[in-house]
Short mmCIF file of C-alpha atoms in Angstrom, two decimals:
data_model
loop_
_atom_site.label_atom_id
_atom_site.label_comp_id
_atom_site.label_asym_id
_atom_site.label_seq_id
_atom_site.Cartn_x
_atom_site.Cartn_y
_atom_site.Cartn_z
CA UNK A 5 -151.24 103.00 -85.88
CA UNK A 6 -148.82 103.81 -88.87
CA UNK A 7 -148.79 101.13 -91.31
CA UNK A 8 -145.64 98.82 -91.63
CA UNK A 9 -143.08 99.95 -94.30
CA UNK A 10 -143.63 97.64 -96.88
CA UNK A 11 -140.15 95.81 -98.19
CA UNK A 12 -138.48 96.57 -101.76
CA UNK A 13 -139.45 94.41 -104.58
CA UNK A 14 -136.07 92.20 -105.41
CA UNK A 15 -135.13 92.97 -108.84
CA UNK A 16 -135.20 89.65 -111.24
CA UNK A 17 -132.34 87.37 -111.73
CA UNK A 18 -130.78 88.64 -115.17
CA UNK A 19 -131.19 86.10 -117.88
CA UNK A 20 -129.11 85.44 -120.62
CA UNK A 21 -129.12 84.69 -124.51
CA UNK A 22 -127.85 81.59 -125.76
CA UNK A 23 -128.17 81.82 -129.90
CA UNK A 24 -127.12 78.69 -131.57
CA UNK A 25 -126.28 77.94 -135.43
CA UNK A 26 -127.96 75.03 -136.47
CA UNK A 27 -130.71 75.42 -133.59
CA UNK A 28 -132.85 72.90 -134.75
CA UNK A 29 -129.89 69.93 -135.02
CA UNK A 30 -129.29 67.14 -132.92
CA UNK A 31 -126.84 69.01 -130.70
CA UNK A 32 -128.40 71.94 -129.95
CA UNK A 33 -132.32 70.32 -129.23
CA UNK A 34 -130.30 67.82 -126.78
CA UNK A 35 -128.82 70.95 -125.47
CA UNK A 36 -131.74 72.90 -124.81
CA UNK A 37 -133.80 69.91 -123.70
CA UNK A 38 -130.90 68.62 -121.01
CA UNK A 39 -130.63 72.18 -119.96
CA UNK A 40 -134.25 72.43 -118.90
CA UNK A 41 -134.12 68.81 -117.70
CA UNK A 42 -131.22 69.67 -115.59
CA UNK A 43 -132.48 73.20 -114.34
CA UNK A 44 -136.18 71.27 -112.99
CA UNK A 45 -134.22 68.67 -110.97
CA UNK A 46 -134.97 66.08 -113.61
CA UNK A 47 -131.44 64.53 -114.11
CA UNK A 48 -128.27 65.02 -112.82
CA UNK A 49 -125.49 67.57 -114.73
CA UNK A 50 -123.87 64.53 -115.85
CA UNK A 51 -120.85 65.48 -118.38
CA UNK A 52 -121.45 69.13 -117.23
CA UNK A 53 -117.76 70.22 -115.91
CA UNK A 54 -119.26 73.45 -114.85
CA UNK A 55 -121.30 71.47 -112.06
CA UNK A 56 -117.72 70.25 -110.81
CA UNK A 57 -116.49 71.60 -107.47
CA UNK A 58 -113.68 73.99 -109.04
CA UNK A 59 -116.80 76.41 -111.03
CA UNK A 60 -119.35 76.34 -108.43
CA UNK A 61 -118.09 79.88 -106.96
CA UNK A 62 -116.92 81.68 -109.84
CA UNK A 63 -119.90 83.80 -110.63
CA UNK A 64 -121.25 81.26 -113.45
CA UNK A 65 -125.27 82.01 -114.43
CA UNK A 66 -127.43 79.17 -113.37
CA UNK A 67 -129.16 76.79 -115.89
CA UNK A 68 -132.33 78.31 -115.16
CA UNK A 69 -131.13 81.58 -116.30
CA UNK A 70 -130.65 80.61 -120.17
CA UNK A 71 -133.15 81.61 -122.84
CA UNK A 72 -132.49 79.73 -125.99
CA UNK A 73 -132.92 80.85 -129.97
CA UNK A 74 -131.08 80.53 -133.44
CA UNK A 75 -131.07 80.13 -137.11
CA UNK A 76 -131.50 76.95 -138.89
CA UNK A 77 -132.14 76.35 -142.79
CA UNK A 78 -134.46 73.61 -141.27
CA UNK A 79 -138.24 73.85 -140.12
CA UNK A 80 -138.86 70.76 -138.54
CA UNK A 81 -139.95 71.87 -134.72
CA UNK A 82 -137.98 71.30 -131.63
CA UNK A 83 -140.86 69.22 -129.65
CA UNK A 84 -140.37 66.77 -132.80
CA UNK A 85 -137.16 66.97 -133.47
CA UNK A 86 -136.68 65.89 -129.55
CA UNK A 87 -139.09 63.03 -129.84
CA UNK A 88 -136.96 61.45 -133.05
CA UNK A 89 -134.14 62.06 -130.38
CA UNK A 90 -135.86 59.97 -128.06
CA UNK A 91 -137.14 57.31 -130.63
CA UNK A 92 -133.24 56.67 -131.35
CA UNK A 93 -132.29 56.57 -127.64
CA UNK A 94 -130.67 59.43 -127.49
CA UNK A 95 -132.62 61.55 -125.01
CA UNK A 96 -134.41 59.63 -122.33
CA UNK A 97 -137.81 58.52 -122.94
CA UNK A 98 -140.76 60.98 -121.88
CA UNK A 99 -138.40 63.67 -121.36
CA UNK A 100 -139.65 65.34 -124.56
CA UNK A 101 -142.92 65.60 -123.12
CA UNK A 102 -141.49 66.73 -119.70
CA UNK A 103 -140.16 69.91 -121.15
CA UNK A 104 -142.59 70.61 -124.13
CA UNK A 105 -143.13 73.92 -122.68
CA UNK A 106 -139.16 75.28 -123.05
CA UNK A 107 -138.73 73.38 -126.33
CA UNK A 108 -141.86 75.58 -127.70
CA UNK A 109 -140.05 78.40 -126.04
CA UNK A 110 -136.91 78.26 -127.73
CA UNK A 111 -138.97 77.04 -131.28
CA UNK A 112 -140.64 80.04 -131.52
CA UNK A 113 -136.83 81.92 -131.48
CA UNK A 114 -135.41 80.33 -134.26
CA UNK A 115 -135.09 82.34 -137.26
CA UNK A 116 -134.18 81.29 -140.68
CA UNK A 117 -130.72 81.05 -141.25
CA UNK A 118 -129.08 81.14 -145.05
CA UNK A 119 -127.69 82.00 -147.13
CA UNK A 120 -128.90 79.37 -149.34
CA UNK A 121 -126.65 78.18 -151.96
CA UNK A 122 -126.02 80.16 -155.43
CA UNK A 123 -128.11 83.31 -153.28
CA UNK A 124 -127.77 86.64 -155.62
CA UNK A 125 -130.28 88.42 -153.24
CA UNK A 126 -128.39 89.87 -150.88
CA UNK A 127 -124.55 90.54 -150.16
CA UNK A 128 -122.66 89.02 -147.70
CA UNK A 129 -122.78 92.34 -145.89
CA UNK A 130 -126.36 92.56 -146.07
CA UNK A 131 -126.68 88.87 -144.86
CA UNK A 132 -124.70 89.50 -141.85
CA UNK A 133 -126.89 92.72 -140.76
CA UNK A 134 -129.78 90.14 -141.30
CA UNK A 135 -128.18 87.82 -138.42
CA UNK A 136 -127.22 90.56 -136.05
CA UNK A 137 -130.53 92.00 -136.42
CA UNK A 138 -132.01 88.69 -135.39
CA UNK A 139 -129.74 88.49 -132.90
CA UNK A 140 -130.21 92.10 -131.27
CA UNK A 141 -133.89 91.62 -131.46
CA UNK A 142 -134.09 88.02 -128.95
CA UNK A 143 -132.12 90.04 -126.59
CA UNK A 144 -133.90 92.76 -126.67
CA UNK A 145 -137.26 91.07 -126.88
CA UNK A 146 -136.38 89.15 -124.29
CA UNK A 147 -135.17 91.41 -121.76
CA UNK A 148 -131.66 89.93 -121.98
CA UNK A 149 -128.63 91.01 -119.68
CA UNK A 150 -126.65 89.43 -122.66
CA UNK A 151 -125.89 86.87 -124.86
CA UNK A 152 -123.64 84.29 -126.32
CA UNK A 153 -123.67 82.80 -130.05
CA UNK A 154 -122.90 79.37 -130.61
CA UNK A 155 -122.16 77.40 -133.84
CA UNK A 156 -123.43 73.76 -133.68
CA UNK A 157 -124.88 73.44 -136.87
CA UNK A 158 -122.97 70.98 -139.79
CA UNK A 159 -119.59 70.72 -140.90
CA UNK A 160 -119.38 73.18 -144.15
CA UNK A 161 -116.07 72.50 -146.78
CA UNK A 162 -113.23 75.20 -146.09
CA UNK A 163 -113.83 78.84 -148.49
CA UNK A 164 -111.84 77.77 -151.68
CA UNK A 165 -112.11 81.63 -152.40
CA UNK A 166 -112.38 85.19 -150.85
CA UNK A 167 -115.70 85.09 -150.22
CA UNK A 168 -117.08 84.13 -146.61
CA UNK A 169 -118.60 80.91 -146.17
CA UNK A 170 -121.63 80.91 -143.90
CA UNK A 171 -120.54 79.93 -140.58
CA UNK A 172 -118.28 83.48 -140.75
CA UNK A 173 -121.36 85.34 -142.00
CA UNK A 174 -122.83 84.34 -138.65
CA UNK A 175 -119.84 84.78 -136.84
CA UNK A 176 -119.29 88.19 -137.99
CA UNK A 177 -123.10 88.79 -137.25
CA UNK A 178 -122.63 88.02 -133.75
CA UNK A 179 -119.75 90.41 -133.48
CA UNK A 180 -121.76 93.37 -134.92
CA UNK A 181 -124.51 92.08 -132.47
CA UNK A 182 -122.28 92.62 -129.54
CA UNK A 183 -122.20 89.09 -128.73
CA UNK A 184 -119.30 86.75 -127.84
CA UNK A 185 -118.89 83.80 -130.18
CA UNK A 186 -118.11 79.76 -129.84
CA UNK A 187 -117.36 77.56 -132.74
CA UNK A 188 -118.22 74.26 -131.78
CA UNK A 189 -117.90 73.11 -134.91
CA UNK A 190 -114.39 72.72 -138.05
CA UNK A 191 -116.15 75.43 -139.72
CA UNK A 192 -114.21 78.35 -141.03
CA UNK A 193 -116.15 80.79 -138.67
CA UNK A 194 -114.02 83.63 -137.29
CA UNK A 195 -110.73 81.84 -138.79
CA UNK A 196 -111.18 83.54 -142.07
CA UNK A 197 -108.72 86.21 -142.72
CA UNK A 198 -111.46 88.56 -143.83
CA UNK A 199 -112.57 88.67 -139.96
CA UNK A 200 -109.38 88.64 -138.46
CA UNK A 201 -109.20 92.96 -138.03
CA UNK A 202 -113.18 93.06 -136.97
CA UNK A 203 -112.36 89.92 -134.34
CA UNK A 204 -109.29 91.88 -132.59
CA UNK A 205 -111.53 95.37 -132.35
CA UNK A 206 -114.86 93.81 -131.31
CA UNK A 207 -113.61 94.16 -128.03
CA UNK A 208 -115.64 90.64 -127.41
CA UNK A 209 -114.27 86.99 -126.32
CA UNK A 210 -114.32 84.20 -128.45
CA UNK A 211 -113.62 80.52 -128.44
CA UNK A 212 -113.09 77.13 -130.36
CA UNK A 213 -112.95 76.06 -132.72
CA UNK A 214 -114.48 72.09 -133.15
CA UNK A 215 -115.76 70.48 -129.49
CA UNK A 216 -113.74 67.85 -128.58
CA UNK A 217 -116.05 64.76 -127.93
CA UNK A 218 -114.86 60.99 -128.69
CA UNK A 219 -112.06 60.08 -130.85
CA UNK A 220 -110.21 63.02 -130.39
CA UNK A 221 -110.35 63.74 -126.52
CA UNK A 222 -109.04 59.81 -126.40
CA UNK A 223 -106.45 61.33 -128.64
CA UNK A 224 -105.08 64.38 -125.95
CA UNK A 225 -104.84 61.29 -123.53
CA UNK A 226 -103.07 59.54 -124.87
CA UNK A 227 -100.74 61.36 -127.07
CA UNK A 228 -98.86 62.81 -124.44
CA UNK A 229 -98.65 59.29 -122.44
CA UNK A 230 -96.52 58.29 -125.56
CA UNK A 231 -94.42 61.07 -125.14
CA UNK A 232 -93.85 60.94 -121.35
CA UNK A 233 -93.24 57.12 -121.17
CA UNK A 234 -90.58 57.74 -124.10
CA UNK A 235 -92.05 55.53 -126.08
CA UNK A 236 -91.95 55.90 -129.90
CA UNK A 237 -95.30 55.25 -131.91
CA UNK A 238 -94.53 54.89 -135.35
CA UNK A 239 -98.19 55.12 -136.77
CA UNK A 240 -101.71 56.20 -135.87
CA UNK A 241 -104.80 55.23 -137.73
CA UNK A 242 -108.32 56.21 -137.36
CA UNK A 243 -111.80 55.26 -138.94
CA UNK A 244 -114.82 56.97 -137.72
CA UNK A 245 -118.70 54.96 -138.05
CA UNK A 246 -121.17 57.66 -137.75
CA UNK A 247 -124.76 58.56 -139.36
CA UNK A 248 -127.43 61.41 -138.68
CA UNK A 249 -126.65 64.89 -139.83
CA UNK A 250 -123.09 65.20 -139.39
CA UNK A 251 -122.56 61.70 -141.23
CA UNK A 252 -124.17 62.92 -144.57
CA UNK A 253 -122.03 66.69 -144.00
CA UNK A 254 -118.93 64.54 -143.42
CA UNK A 255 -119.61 62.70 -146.75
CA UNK A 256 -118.42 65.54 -148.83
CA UNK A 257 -114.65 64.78 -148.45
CA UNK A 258 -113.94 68.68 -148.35
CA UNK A 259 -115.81 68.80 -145.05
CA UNK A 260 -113.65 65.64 -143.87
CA UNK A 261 -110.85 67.52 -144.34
CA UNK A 262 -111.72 70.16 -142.08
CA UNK A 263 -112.97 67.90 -139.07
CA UNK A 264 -109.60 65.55 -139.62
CA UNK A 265 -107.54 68.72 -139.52
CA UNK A 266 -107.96 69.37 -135.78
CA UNK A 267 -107.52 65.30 -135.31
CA UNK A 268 -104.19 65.26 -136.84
CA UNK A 269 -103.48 69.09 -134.92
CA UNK A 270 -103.62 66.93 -131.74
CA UNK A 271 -101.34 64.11 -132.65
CA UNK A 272 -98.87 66.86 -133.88
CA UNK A 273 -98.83 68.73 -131.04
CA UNK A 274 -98.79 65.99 -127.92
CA UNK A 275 -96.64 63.95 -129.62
CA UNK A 276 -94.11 66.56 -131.30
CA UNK A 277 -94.48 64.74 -134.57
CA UNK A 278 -97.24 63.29 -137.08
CA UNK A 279 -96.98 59.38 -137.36
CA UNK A 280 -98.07 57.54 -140.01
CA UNK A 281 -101.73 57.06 -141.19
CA UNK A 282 -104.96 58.37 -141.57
CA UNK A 283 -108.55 58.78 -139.93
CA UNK A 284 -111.60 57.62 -142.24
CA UNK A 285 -115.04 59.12 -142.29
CA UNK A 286 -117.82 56.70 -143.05
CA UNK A 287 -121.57 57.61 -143.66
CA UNK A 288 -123.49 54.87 -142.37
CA UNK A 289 -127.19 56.55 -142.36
CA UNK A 290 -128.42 53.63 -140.34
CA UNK A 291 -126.68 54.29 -136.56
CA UNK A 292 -128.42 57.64 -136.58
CA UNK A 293 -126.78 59.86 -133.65
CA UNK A 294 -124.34 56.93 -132.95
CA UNK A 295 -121.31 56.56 -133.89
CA UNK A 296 -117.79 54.12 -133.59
CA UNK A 297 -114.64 54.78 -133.80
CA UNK A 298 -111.48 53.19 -133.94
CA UNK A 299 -107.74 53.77 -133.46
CA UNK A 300 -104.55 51.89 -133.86
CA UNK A 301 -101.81 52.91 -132.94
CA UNK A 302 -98.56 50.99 -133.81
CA UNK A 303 -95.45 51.78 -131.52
CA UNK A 304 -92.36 51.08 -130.57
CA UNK A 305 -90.85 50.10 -126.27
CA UNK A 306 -87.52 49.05 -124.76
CA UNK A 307 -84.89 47.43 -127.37
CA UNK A 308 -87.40 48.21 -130.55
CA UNK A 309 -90.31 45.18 -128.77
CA UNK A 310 -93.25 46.33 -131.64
CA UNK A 311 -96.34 46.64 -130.21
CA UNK A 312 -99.73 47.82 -130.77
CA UNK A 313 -102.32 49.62 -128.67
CA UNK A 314 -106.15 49.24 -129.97
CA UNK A 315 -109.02 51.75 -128.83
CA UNK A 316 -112.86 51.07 -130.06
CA UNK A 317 -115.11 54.31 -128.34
CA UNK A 318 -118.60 54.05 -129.12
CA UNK A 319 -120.46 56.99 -128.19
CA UNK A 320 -123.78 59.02 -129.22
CA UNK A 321 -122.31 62.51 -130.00
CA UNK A 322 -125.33 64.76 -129.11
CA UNK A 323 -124.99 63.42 -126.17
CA UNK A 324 -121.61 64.18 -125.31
CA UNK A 325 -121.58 67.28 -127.10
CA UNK A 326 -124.45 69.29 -125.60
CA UNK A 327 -123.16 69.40 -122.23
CA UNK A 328 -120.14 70.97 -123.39
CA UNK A 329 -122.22 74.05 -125.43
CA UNK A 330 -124.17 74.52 -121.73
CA UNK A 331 -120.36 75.12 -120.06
CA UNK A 332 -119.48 76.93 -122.54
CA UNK A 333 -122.32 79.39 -123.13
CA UNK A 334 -121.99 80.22 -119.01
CA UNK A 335 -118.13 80.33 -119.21
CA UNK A 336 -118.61 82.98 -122.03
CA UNK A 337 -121.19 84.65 -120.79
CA UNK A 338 -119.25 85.00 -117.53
CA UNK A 339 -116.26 86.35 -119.37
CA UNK A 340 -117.63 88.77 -121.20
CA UNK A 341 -119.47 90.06 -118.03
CA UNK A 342 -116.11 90.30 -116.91
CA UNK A 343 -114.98 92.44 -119.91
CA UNK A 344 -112.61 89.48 -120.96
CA UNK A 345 -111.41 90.30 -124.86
CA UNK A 346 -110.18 88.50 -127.41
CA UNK A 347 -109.49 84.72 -127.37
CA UNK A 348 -109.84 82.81 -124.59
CA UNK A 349 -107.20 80.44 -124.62
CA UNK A 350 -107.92 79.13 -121.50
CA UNK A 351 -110.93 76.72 -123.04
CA UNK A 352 -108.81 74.87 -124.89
CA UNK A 353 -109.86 72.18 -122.78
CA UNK A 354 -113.15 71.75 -124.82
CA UNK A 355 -111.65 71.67 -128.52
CA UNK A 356 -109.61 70.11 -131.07
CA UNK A 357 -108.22 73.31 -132.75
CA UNK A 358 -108.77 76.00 -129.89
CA UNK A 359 -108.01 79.43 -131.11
CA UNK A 360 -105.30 80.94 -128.86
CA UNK A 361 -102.13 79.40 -127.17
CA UNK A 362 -102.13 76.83 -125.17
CA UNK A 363 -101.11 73.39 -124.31
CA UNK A 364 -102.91 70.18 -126.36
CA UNK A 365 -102.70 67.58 -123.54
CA UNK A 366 -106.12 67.49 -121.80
CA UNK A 367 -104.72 67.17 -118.00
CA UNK A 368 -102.70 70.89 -119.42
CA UNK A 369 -105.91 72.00 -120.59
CA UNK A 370 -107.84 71.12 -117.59
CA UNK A 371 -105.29 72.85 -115.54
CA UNK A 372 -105.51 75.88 -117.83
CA UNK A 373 -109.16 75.94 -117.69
CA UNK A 374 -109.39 75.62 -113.40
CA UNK A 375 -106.92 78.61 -113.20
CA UNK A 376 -109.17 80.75 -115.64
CA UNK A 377 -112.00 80.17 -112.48
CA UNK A 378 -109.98 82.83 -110.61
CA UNK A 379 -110.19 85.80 -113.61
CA UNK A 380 -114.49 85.13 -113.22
CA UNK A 381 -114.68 85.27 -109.87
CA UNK A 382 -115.90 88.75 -108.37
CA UNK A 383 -112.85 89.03 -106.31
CA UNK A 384 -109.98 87.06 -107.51
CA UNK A 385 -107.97 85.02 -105.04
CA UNK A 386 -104.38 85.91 -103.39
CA UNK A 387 -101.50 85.04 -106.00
CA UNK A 388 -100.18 82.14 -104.04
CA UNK A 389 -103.84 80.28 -103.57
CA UNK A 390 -103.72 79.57 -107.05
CA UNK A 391 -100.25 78.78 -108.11
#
């Protein structure tokens, strides 16, 4: 009797790279912890718009798929880092000990990031072949089909001079690593005019800049509800409540006035016009990952009636971020497997200052964003089904 052919060995599932700045920070461990949490059945995708009907078919890698590394300037480990997390009640409790195995994983790829401040030993050139080389060696180490690099880490002040600050060292890095690249964060990034020739011939998509999360996406709400209802606001105020890491960066009031750029961006754009007032930053060490904010928003209705509309969002911003990084590492990832270039305008949707053009209202953006489903699917639909 001849012996049964035996069946080909399926090939692996390809994995893919996600390499975040600030890898150690509240964002990214909540990030990679949810993302393992999610991927074992543990919890529900909640805030995950990727897990919505509209992406399900459009080629996106799964959860389970995602390897995670970075650089950090910190050295506290991601199985403790998580458990402060869950101390403060921002991931769930035991969940830390539920995926201690992928949070040692993703520890043991985080490289030390820099430069540190006043560094004379290296140049900025040398720096960035020091990040891409990190970066090149996870994906090759790892067997990667590819990988994405994502900024999370803390607000830095805007370059006062012609030298790159580091967020654009390691956005340059993951250019020369062959990566795309996602600024989460008001960091100068790829925005400095230094990078602007290297981002246009990369060949490689790119996104942000500065995740829209609480105060803000209220903001591209309600702006353009304002504008459709005719009605005229006449100021706009803001004071933000927050502590943890990006409470101490937001301190400095040079890095205030990069997050609050993108704020008042918003207001400008949905409304045609910047009202009155200002948003506040206050460190208050003692809410931790929490934070409060406030708007108020004086306007005017029918035969000049003054009114006054009063918002109070309290939210814990790892929380609300993370999901966000995990849609946009796969939408990335996807688009650049698609041999998408340049900036991808269509995720708007996710930021306060997206890089691009595009509309600022968030129903616009969402819009934008369901359309771009059709450019990642393997065959893209008729004209007419997605008009």
């Amino acid at each position: 009797m001849s012996a049964e052919p035996s069946l080909p060995t399926p090939s692996p599932a390809p994995r893919f790279g996600v390499w975040l700045i600030g890898a150690r920070g509240s964002v990214a461990t909540t990030a990679i912890a949810g993302c393992a949490a999610v991927a074992a059945g543990l919890h529900p995708p909640t805030g995950m718009v990727t897990e919505t009907a509209p992406f399900t078919t459009c080629g996106l890698p799964s959860l389970s798929s995602l390897v995670f590394g970075g650089h950090d300037t910190v050295d506290c480990p991601l199985p403790k880092r998580a458990e402060h997390l869950a101390d403060g009640g921002v991931l769930p409790h035991g969940l830390p000990s539920a995926v201690h195995a992928e949070l040692v994983a993703a520890d043991r790829e985080i490289k030390p990031g820099g430069p540190p401040p006043g560094d004379t030993g290296r140049t900025q050139d040398e720096w960035i072949d020091v990040f891409a080389s990190d970066i090149r060696d996870f994906v090759r180490r790892q067997d990667l089909a590819g990988a994405v690099v994502i900024n999370v880490a803390s607000t830095e002040p805007a370059p006062t001079d012609g030298t790159l600050p580091p967020s654009s060292l390691y956005a340059a890095a993951a250019l020369r690593a062959g990566c795309p690249y996602v600024n989460f964060t008001p960091s100068t990034g790829l925005h400095h005019p230094a990078l602007a020739e290297l981002a246009a011939s990369s060949g490689l998509p790119y996104a942000g800049r500065d995740g829209k999360t609480g105060q803000t996406l209220l903001r591209s709400v309600l702006g353009p509800m304002f504008l459709q209802r005719a009605l005229a606001v006449r100021a706009w105020s803001g004071t933000n409540l927050l502590g943890g890491g990006d409470g101490a960066a937001l301190a400095d009031p040079a890095a205030a006035a990069a997050k609050n750029a993108g704020k008042e961006r918003v207001l400008a754009d949905t409304l045609g016009t910047v009202p009155e007032g200002e948003v506040h930053i206050d460190d208050v060490p003692a809410l931790g990952d929490w934070k409060t904010a406030w708007d108020h928003i004086a306007f005017d209705g029918f035969l000049g009636a003054r009114m006054i509309l009063q918002t109070t969002w309290q939210g814990c911003d790892s929380s609300l971020a993370a999901p966000l990084v995990l849609d946009l590492a796969r939408l990335t990832v996807r688009a650049r497997q698609k041999g998408l270039t340049g900036p991808l305008s269509e995720l708007g949707f996710y930021f306060k200052d997206p890089v691009g053009d595009g509309p600022s209202s968030l129903a616009e953006q969402y819009r934008d964003l369901v359309h771009f489903t059709a450019r990642l699917r393997d065959t893209a639909p008729a004209p007419e089904a997605h008009r």
